[in-house]
mmCIF file of N, CA and C in Angstrom:
data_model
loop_
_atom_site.group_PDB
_atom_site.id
_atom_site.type_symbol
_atom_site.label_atom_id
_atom_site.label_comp_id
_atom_site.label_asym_id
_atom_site.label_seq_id
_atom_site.Cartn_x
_atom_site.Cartn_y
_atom_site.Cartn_z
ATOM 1 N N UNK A 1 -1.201 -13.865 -24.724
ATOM 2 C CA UNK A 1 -0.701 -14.596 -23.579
ATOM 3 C C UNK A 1 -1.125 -13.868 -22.306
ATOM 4 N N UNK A 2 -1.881 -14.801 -21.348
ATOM 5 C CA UNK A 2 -2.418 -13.809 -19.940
ATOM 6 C C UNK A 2 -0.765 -13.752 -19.087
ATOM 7 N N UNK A 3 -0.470 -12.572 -18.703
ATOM 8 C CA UNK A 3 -0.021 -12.374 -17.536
ATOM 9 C C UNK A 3 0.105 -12.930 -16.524
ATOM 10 N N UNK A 4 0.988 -13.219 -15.809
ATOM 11 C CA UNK A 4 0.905 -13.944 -14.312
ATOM 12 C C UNK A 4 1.059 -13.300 -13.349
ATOM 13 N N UNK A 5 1.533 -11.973 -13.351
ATOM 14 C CA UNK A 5 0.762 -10.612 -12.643
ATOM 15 C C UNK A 5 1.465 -9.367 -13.277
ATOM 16 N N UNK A 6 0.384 -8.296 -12.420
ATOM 17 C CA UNK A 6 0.710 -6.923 -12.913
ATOM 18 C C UNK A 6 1.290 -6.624 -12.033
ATOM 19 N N UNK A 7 3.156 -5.826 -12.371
ATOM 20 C CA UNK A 7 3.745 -5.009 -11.346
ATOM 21 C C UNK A 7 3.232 -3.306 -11.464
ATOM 22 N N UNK A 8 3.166 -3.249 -10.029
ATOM 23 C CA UNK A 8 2.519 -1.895 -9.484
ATOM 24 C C UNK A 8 3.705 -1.124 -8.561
ATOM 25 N N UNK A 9 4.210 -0.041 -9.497
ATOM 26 C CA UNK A 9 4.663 1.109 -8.962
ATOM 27 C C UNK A 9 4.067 2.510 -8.272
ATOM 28 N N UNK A 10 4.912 2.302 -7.035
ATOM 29 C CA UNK A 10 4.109 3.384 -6.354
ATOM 30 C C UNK A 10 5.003 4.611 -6.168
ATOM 31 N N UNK A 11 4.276 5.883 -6.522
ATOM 32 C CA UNK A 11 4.959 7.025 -5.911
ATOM 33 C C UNK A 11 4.465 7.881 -4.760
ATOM 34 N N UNK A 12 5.111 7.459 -3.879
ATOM 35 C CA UNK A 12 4.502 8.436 -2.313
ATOM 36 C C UNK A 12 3.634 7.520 -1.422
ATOM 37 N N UNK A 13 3.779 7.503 -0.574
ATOM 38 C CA UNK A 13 3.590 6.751 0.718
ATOM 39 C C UNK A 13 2.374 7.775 1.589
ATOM 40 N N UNK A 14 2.262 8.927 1.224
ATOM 41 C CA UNK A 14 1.273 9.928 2.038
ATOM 42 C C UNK A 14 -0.192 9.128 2.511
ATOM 43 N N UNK A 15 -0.753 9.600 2.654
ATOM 44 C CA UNK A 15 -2.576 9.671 3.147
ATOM 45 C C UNK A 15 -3.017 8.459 1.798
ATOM 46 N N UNK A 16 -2.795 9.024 0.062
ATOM 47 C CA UNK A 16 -3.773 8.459 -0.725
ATOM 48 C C UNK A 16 -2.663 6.872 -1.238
ATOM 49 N N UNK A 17 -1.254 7.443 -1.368
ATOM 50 C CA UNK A 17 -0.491 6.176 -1.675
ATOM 51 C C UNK A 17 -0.397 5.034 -0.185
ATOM 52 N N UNK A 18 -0.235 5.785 0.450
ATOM 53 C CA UNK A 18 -0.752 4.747 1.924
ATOM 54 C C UNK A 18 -2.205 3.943 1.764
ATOM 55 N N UNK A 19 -3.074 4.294 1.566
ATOM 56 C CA UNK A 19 -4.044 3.206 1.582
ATOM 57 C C UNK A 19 -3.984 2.666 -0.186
ATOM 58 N N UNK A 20 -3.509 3.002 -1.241
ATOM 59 C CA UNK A 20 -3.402 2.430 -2.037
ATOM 60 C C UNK A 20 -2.687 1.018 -1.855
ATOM 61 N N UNK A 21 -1.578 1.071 -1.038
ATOM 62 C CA UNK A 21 -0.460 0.105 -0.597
ATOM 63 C C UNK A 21 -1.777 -0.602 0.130
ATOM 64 N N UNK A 22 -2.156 -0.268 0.959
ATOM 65 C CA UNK A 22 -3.136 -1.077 2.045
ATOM 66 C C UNK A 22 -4.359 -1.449 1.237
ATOM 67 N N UNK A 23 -4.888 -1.295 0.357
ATOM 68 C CA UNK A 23 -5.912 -2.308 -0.360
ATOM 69 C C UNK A 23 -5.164 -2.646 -1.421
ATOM 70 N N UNK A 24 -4.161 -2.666 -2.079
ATOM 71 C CA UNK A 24 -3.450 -4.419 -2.589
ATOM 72 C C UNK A 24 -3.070 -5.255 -1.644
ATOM 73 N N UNK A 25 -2.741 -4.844 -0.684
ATOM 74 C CA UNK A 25 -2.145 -6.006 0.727
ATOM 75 C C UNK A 25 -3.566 -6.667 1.320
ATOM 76 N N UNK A 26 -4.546 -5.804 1.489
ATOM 77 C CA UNK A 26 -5.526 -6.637 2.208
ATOM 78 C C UNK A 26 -6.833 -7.197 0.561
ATOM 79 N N UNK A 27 -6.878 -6.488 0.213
ATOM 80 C CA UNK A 27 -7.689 -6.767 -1.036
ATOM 81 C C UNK A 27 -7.013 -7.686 -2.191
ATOM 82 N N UNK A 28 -6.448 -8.110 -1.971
ATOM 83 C CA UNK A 28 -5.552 -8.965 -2.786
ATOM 84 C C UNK A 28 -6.396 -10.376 -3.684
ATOM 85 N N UNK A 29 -7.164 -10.766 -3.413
ATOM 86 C CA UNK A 29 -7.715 -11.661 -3.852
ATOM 87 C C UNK A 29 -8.614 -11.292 -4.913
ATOM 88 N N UNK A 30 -9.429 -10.085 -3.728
ATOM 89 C CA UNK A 30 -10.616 -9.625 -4.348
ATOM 90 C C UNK A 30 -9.988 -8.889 -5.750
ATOM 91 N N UNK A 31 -8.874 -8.239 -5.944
ATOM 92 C CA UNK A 31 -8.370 -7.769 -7.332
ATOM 93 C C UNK A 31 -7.510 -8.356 -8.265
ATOM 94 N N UNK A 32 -6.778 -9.599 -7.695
ATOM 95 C CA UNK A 32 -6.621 -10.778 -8.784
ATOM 96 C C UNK A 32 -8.219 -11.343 -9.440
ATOM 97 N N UNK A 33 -8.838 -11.705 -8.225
ATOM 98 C CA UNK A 33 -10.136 -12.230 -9.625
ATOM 99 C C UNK A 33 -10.840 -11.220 -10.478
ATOM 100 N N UNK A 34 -11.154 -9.619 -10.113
ATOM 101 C CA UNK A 34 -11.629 -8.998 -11.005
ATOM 102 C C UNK A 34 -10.665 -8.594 -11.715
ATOM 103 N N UNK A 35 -9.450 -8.716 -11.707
ATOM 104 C CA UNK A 35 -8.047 -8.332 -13.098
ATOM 105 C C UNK A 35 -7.803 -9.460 -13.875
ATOM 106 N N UNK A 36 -8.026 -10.617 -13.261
ATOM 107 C CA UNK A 36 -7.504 -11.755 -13.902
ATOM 108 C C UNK A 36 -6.224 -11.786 -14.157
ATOM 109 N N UNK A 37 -5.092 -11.405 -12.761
ATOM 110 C CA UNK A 37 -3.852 -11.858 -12.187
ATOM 111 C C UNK A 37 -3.401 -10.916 -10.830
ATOM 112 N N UNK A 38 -2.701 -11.679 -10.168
ATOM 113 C CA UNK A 38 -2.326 -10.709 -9.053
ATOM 114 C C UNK A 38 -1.788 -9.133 -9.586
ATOM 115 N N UNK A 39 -2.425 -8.099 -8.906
ATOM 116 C CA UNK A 39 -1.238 -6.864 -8.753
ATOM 117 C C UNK A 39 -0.351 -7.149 -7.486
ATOM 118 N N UNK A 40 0.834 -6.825 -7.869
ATOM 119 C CA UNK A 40 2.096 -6.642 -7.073
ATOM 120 C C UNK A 40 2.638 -5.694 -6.933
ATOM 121 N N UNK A 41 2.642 -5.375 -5.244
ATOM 122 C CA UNK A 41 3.716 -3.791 -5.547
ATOM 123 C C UNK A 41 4.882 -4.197 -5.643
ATOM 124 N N UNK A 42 5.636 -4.040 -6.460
ATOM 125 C CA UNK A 42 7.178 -3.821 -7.073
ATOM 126 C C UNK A 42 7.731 -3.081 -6.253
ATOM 127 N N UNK A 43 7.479 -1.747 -6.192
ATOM 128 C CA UNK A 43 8.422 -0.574 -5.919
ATOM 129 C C UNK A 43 7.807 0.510 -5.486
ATOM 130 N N UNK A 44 8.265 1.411 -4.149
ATOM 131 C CA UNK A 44 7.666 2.839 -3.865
ATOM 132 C C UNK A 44 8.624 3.696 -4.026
ATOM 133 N N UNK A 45 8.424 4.331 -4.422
ATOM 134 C CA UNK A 45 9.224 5.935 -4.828
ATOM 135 C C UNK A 45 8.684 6.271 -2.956
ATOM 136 N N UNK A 46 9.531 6.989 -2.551
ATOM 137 C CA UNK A 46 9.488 7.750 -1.312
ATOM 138 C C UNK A 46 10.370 8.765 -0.875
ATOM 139 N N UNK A 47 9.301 10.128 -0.204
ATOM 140 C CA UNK A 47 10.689 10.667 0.436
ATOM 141 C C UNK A 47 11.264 10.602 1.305
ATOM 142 N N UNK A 48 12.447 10.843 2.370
ATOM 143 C CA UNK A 48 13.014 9.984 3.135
ATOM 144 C C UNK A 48 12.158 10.537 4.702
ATOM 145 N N UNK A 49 10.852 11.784 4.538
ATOM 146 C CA UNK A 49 9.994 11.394 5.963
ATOM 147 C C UNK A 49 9.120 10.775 5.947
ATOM 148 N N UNK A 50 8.861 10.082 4.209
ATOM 149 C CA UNK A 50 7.932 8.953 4.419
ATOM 150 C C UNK A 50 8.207 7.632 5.174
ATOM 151 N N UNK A 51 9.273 7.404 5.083
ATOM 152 C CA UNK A 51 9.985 5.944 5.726
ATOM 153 C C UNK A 51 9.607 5.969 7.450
ATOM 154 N N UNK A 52 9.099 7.281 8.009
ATOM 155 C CA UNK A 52 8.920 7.017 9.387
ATOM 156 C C UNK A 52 7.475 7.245 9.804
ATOM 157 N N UNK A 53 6.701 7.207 8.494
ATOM 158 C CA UNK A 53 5.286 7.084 8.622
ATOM 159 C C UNK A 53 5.150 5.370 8.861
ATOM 160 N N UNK A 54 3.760 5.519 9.656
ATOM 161 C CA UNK A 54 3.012 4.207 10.569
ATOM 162 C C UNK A 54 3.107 3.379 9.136
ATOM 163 N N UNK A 55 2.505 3.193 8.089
ATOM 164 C CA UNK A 55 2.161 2.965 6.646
ATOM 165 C C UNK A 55 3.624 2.180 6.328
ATOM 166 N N UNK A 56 4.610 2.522 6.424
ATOM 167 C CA UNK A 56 6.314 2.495 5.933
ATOM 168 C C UNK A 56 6.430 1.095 6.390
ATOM 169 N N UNK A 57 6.262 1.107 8.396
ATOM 170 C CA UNK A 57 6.717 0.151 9.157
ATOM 171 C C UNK A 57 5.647 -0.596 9.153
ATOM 172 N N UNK A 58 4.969 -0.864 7.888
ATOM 173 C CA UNK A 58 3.668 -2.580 7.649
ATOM 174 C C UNK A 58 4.291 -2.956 6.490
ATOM 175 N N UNK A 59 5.242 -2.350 5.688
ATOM 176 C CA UNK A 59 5.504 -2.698 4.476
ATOM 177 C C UNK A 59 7.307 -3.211 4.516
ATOM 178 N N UNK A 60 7.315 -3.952 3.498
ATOM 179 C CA UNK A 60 8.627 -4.709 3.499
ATOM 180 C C UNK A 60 9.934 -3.402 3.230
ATOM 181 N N UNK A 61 10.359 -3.378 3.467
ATOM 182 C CA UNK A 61 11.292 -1.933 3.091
ATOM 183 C C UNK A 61 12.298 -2.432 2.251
ATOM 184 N N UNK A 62 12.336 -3.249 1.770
ATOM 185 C CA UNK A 62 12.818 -3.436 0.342
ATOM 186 C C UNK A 62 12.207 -2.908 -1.074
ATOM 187 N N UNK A 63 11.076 -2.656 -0.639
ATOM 188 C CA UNK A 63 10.651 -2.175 -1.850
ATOM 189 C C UNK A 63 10.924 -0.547 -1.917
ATOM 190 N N UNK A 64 11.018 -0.087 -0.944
ATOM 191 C CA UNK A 64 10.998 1.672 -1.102
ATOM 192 C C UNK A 64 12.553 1.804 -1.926
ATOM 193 N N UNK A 65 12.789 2.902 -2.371
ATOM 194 C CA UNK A 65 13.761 3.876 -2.963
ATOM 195 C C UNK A 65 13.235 5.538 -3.158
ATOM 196 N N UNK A 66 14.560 6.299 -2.636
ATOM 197 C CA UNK A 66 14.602 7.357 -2.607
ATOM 198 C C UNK A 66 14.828 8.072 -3.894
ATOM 199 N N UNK A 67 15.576 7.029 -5.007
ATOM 200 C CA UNK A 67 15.838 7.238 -5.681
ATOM 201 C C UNK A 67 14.861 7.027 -7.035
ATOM 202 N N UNK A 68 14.288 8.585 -7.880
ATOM 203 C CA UNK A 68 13.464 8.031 -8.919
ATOM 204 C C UNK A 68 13.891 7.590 -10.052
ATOM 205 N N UNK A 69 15.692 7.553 -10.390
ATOM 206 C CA UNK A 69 16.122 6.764 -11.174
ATOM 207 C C UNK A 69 15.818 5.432 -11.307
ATOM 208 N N UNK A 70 15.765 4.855 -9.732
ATOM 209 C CA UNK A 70 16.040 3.218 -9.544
ATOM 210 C C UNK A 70 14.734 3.156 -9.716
ATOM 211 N N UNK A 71 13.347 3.763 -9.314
ATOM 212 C CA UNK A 71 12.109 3.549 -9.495
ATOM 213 C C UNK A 71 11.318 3.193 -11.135
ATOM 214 N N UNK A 72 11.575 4.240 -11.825
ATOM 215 C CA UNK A 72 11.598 4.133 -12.957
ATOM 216 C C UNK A 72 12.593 3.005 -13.815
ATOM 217 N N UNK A 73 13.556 2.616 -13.235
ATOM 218 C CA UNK A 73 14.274 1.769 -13.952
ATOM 219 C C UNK A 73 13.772 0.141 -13.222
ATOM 220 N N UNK A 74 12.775 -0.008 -12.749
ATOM 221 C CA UNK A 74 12.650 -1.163 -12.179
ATOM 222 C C UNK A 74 12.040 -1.850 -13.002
ATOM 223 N N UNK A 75 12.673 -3.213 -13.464
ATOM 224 C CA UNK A 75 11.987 -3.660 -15.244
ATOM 225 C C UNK A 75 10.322 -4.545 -14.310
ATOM 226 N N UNK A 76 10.030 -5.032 -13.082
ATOM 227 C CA UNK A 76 8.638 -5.450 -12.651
ATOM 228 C C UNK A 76 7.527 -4.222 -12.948
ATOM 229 N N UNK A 77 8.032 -3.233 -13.154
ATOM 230 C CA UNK A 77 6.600 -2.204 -12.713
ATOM 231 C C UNK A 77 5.988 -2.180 -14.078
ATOM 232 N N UNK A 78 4.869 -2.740 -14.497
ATOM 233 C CA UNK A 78 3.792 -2.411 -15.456
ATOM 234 C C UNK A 78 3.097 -1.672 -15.720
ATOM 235 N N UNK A 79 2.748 -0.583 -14.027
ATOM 236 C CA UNK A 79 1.720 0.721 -14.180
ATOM 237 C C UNK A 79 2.388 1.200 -12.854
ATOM 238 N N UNK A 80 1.758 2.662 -12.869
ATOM 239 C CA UNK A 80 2.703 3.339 -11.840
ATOM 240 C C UNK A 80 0.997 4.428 -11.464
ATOM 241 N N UNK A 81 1.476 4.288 -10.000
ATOM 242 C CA UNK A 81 0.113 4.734 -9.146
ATOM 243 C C UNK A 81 0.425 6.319 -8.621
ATOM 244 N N UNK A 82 -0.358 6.969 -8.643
ATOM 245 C CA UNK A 82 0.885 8.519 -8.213
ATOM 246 C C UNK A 82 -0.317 8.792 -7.188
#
């Protein structure tokens, strides 16, 4: 059965998880057709001076948690990006 997308967990918001976040948001098309379904970020693991990085305030802030209990327990995430 194909998928109707892959959830994508993120840990860290820095320099390399910052543009990871920023080419699923802008590349989005271009990596549903070579995956054959959307990736979705689910969830960012963050620490709490990531939230006042430039990167933080483009992204929905529902998805962040401080917490890596709630990260790991998030039943959308399929692969996790470090």
């Amino acid at each position: 059965m194909k998928k109707q997308s892959i959830g994508v967990g993120l840990m860290g918001l820095g320099v390399v998880g910052g543009q990871v976040a920023r080419v699923l948001a802008d590349k989005a098309e271009v990596l549903a057709e070579q995956v054959g379904c959307p990736l979705v970020l689910r969830k960012v693991k963050v620490l709490a001076e990531d939230l006042a990085r430039p990167q933080a305030k483009e992204m929905d802030s529902q998805l962040f948690t401080t917490d890596a209990d709630e990260f790991f327990a998030e039943p959308g995430i399929d692969i996790v990006v470090e």
